[in-house]
Amino acid sequence: MDNIVSLVISLPKWSYGPMDPITVYIKVAPNPDWPAKARKVTVKSITLAIEEEITYNPEGDEPTKKVNRLQKHVQSVGMKLPEEGYVTNMGVIFPHKDLRDSNGIVRRGQPAFPNYEVTSFTTTSTLYKIEFFLSIKASMTSARDITLRQPIVICPLDHQACKEEMEAIEQAAKDASSVDQTNPMLPAGNIVLASDDNALAALGLCLVGGQKKPLIE
């Protein structure tokens, strides 16, 4: 907050993944205690950026930080600050790492170092810590520029991958609910012999006119 104006932001959610849109509600408001000075303020531009901050040796005596700017969007405003304040919505897309080059070709990876489409994500360990921030900067005349950094959580999986993982977790939870907690042993194996009646049903098949067909229950 400047002594003449204030910068207020609002996020609908805090966690994002690759290719997720990030929309921010932004308001630059005049200080009601300084109306005369606030009327002289001009909002030049607002910058929205995604920053990756890596802290090496975070638990050590001399941690070091490195900040990488992953995405940036600048909105030119160029208008006097209204009495009710300047309000806007800005958005960026969280980038997805693509292994293809400018010609759309994926380089052949070395056997010891295969290529994986994995972007960095929010994590903390003894050797390093990775954090992500939304940086919002309001550039003005007749008032100091204001910058806010809002922490966000980044997941390495996109929306579809998260959905598939959740389905697998739900199925595993259903399977686990049938296990006796006092005696958590695996159920006895069910052996189906080829000579058993409806043995093909165990494979999802049935005989129709002497031919094996998918079984539809």
Short mmCIF file of C-alpha atoms in Angstrom, two decimals:
data_model
loop_
_atom_site.label_atom_id
_atom_site.label_comp_id
_atom_site.label_asym_id
_atom_site.label_seq_id
_atom_site.Cartn_x
_atom_site.Cartn_y
_atom_site.Cartn_z
CA MET A 1 0.00 0.00 0.00
CA ASP A 2 1.18 3.50 -0.90
CA ASN A 3 0.23 6.44 1.31
CA ILE A 4 -1.93 7.79 -1.54
CA VAL A 5 -3.34 4.63 -3.16
CA SER A 6 -3.78 0.97 -2.24
CA LEU A 7 -3.59 -2.22 -4.31
CA VAL A 8 -6.10 -4.99 -3.57
CA ILE A 9 -6.21 -8.40 -5.28
CA SER A 10 -8.46 -11.46 -5.08
CA LEU A 11 -7.93 -15.01 -6.40
CA PRO A 12 -10.78 -17.51 -6.91
CA LYS A 13 -8.45 -20.41 -6.04
CA TRP A 14 -4.88 -21.00 -4.90
CA SER A 15 -3.80 -24.24 -6.60
CA TYR A 16 -2.98 -24.62 -10.31
CA GLY A 17 -1.40 -27.04 -12.76
CA PRO A 18 0.01 -27.00 -16.31
CA MET A 19 -2.14 -25.03 -18.80
CA ASP A 20 -4.53 -23.84 -16.06
CA PRO A 21 -5.81 -20.26 -16.47
CA ILE A 22 -4.98 -17.95 -13.56
CA THR A 23 -7.41 -15.03 -13.24
CA VAL A 24 -6.84 -12.24 -10.73
CA TYR A 25 -9.25 -9.49 -9.62
CA ILE A 26 -7.26 -6.27 -9.19
CA LYS A 27 -8.32 -2.93 -7.70
CA VAL A 28 -6.26 0.23 -7.38
CA ALA A 29 -8.11 2.40 -4.87
CA PRO A 30 -7.43 5.99 -3.72
CA ASN A 31 -6.76 6.72 -0.07
CA PRO A 32 -9.85 8.56 1.25
CA ASP A 33 -7.61 10.51 3.64
CA TRP A 34 -5.73 12.08 0.69
CA PRO A 35 -8.41 12.82 -1.95
CA ALA A 36 -6.60 15.83 -3.46
CA LYS A 37 -3.35 13.90 -3.98
CA ALA A 38 -5.19 10.80 -5.23
CA ARG A 39 -6.85 12.82 -8.01
CA LYS A 40 -3.40 13.59 -9.44
CA VAL A 41 -2.48 9.90 -9.72
CA THR A 42 -2.39 8.27 -13.17
CA VAL A 43 -2.35 4.50 -13.48
CA LYS A 44 0.15 3.79 -16.25
CA SER A 45 0.09 -0.01 -16.39
CA ILE A 46 -0.47 -3.18 -14.40
CA THR A 47 1.86 -6.15 -14.73
CA LEU A 48 0.90 -9.71 -13.79
CA ALA A 49 3.69 -12.30 -13.62
CA ILE A 50 4.25 -15.86 -12.42
CA GLU A 51 7.51 -16.25 -10.50
CA GLU A 52 9.27 -19.45 -9.49
CA GLU A 53 11.42 -18.96 -6.40
CA ILE A 54 13.99 -21.68 -5.62
CA THR A 55 15.71 -21.58 -2.23
CA TYR A 56 18.85 -23.69 -2.07
CA ASN A 57 19.91 -25.08 1.32
CA PRO A 58 16.81 -23.60 3.03
CA GLU A 59 17.67 -25.10 6.43
CA GLY A 60 21.33 -24.06 6.30
CA ASP A 61 23.12 -21.00 7.62
CA GLU A 62 23.37 -19.25 4.24
CA PRO A 63 20.39 -20.15 2.01
CA THR A 64 20.44 -18.69 -1.49
CA LYS A 65 17.43 -17.79 -3.62
CA LYS A 66 16.91 -17.74 -7.37
CA VAL A 67 13.80 -16.25 -8.97
CA ASN A 68 12.67 -17.29 -12.47
CA ARG A 69 9.90 -15.40 -14.23
CA LEU A 70 7.82 -18.00 -16.05
CA GLN A 71 5.07 -15.83 -17.55
CA LYS A 72 4.24 -12.14 -17.78
CA HIS A 73 1.32 -10.07 -19.01
CA VAL A 74 1.25 -6.26 -19.09
CA GLN A 75 -1.98 -4.28 -19.31
CA SER A 76 -1.58 -0.66 -20.42
CA VAL A 77 -4.00 1.66 -18.63
CA GLY A 78 -2.93 5.31 -18.98
CA MET A 79 -5.85 6.93 -17.14
CA LYS A 80 -6.45 9.10 -14.11
CA LEU A 81 -7.39 7.17 -10.98
CA PRO A 82 -11.20 7.45 -10.55
CA GLU A 83 -12.69 8.27 -7.15
CA GLU A 84 -14.19 4.77 -6.96
CA GLY A 85 -10.83 3.24 -7.96
CA TYR A 86 -9.64 1.35 -11.02
CA VAL A 87 -10.85 -2.26 -11.27
CA THR A 88 -9.77 -4.92 -13.76
CA ASN A 89 -9.39 -8.67 -14.21
CA MET A 90 -6.14 -10.04 -15.58
CA GLY A 91 -5.19 -13.58 -16.50
CA VAL A 92 -2.26 -15.72 -17.58
CA ILE A 93 -1.88 -19.40 -18.46
CA PHE A 94 0.47 -21.44 -16.31
CA PRO A 95 3.02 -22.77 -18.84
CA HIS A 96 3.33 -26.42 -19.81
CA LYS A 97 6.78 -27.78 -20.56
CA ASP A 98 7.02 -28.98 -24.14
CA LEU A 99 9.97 -31.14 -25.16
CA ARG A 100 9.47 -30.38 -28.86
CA ASP A 101 11.75 -27.87 -30.58
CA SER A 102 10.65 -25.06 -32.90
CA ASN A 103 10.14 -27.63 -35.69
CA GLY A 104 7.91 -29.82 -33.53
CA ILE A 105 10.51 -32.56 -33.09
CA VAL A 106 11.34 -34.20 -29.77
CA ARG A 107 15.09 -34.61 -29.35
CA ARG A 108 16.31 -38.16 -28.71
CA GLY A 109 17.21 -38.50 -25.04
CA GLN A 110 20.27 -40.26 -23.70
CA PRO A 111 19.66 -43.71 -22.16
CA ALA A 112 20.90 -42.53 -18.77
CA PHE A 113 18.94 -39.26 -18.97
CA PRO A 114 15.54 -39.86 -20.59
CA ASN A 115 13.27 -36.94 -21.43
CA TYR A 116 10.22 -36.40 -19.23
CA GLU A 117 7.62 -33.67 -19.59
CA VAL A 118 7.79 -32.65 -15.92
CA THR A 119 7.60 -29.04 -14.81
CA SER A 120 8.70 -27.89 -11.38
CA PHE A 121 6.05 -27.77 -8.66
CA THR A 122 5.63 -26.57 -5.11
CA THR A 123 7.81 -28.71 -2.85
CA THR A 124 10.08 -28.51 0.19
CA SER A 125 13.09 -30.66 1.04
CA THR A 126 16.33 -30.37 2.98
CA LEU A 127 18.42 -29.36 -0.03
CA TYR A 128 16.00 -27.02 -1.79
CA LYS A 129 12.55 -25.47 -1.65
CA ILE A 130 10.44 -24.44 -4.66
CA GLU A 131 7.72 -21.81 -4.23
CA PHE A 132 5.53 -19.97 -6.72
CA PHE A 133 4.17 -16.45 -6.54
CA LEU A 134 1.82 -14.23 -8.51
CA SER A 135 3.49 -10.85 -8.76
CA ILE A 136 1.15 -7.90 -9.41
CA LYS A 137 2.71 -4.49 -10.00
CA ALA A 138 0.81 -1.23 -10.47
CA SER A 139 2.92 1.46 -12.17
CA MET A 140 1.72 5.03 -11.54
CA THR A 141 2.66 8.67 -11.77
CA SER A 142 2.37 11.03 -8.76
CA ALA A 143 2.50 7.95 -6.51
CA ARG A 144 4.94 5.16 -5.78
CA ASP A 145 4.65 1.91 -7.74
CA ILE A 146 3.09 -0.90 -5.69
CA THR A 147 4.00 -4.59 -5.98
CA LEU A 148 2.23 -7.50 -4.32
CA ARG A 149 3.46 -11.12 -4.30
CA GLN A 150 0.77 -13.69 -3.62
CA PRO A 151 1.93 -17.29 -2.98
CA ILE A 152 0.18 -20.01 -5.01
CA VAL A 153 0.47 -23.81 -5.05
CA ILE A 154 1.54 -25.54 -8.27
CA CYS A 155 0.74 -29.19 -9.00
CA PRO A 156 2.80 -31.16 -11.57
CA LEU A 157 -0.34 -32.80 -13.03
CA ASP A 158 -2.88 -31.14 -15.30
CA HIS A 159 -6.64 -31.28 -14.80
CA GLN A 160 -7.17 -34.54 -16.74
CA ALA A 161 -4.30 -36.32 -14.98
CA CYS A 162 -5.62 -35.22 -11.58
CA LYS A 163 -9.07 -36.55 -12.48
CA GLU A 164 -7.63 -39.93 -13.45
CA GLU A 165 -5.57 -40.08 -10.25
CA MET A 166 -8.63 -39.26 -8.13
CA GLU A 167 -10.62 -42.06 -9.80
CA ALA A 168 -7.80 -44.50 -9.02
CA ILE A 169 -7.66 -43.30 -5.40
CA GLU A 170 -11.44 -43.68 -5.02
CA GLN A 171 -11.30 -47.23 -6.40
CA ALA A 172 -8.42 -48.10 -4.07
CA ALA A 173 -10.40 -46.73 -1.12
CA LYS A 174 -13.39 -48.91 -2.07
CA ASP A 175 -11.14 -51.98 -2.31
CA ALA A 176 -9.54 -51.17 1.04
CA SER A 177 -12.94 -50.82 2.75
CA SER A 178 -13.49 -54.58 2.35
CA VAL A 179 -10.28 -55.44 4.21
CA ASP A 180 -10.63 -56.51 7.85
CA GLN A 181 -8.55 -53.98 9.83
CA THR A 182 -7.99 -56.46 12.65
CA ASN A 183 -6.63 -59.04 10.22
CA PRO A 184 -5.50 -57.19 7.07
CA MET A 185 -4.74 -60.19 4.91
CA LEU A 186 -5.26 -60.42 1.20
CA PRO A 187 -8.37 -62.41 0.19
CA ALA A 188 -7.82 -65.99 -0.91
CA GLY A 189 -7.06 -66.41 -4.57
CA ASN A 190 -9.90 -67.42 -6.87
CA ILE A 191 -8.70 -70.12 -9.27
CA VAL A 192 -10.77 -70.61 -12.42
CA LEU A 193 -10.16 -73.80 -14.38
CA ALA A 194 -10.76 -74.04 -18.10
CA SER A 195 -13.20 -76.90 -17.46
CA ASP A 196 -15.33 -74.81 -15.07
CA ASP A 197 -18.79 -73.66 -16.13
CA ASN A 198 -18.73 -70.12 -17.51
CA ALA A 199 -14.92 -70.05 -17.17
CA LEU A 200 -14.72 -67.57 -20.05
CA ALA A 201 -16.77 -65.08 -18.00
CA ALA A 202 -13.70 -64.54 -15.80
CA LEU A 203 -11.98 -63.12 -18.88
CA GLY A 204 -15.00 -61.06 -19.90
CA LEU A 205 -15.85 -63.42 -22.77
CA CYS A 206 -18.62 -65.82 -23.75
CA LEU A 207 -19.33 -68.32 -26.53
CA VAL A 208 -21.79 -67.24 -29.20
CA GLY A 209 -22.28 -69.67 -32.09
CA GLY A 210 -18.98 -71.34 -31.25
CA GLN A 211 -17.11 -68.03 -31.37
CA LYS A 212 -15.69 -66.06 -28.45
CA LYS A 213 -17.43 -62.71 -28.00
CA PRO A 214 -17.14 -59.94 -25.36
CA LEU A 215 -19.46 -60.66 -22.42
CA ILE A 216 -22.14 -58.00 -21.92
CA GLU A 217 -23.92 -58.33 -18.60
#
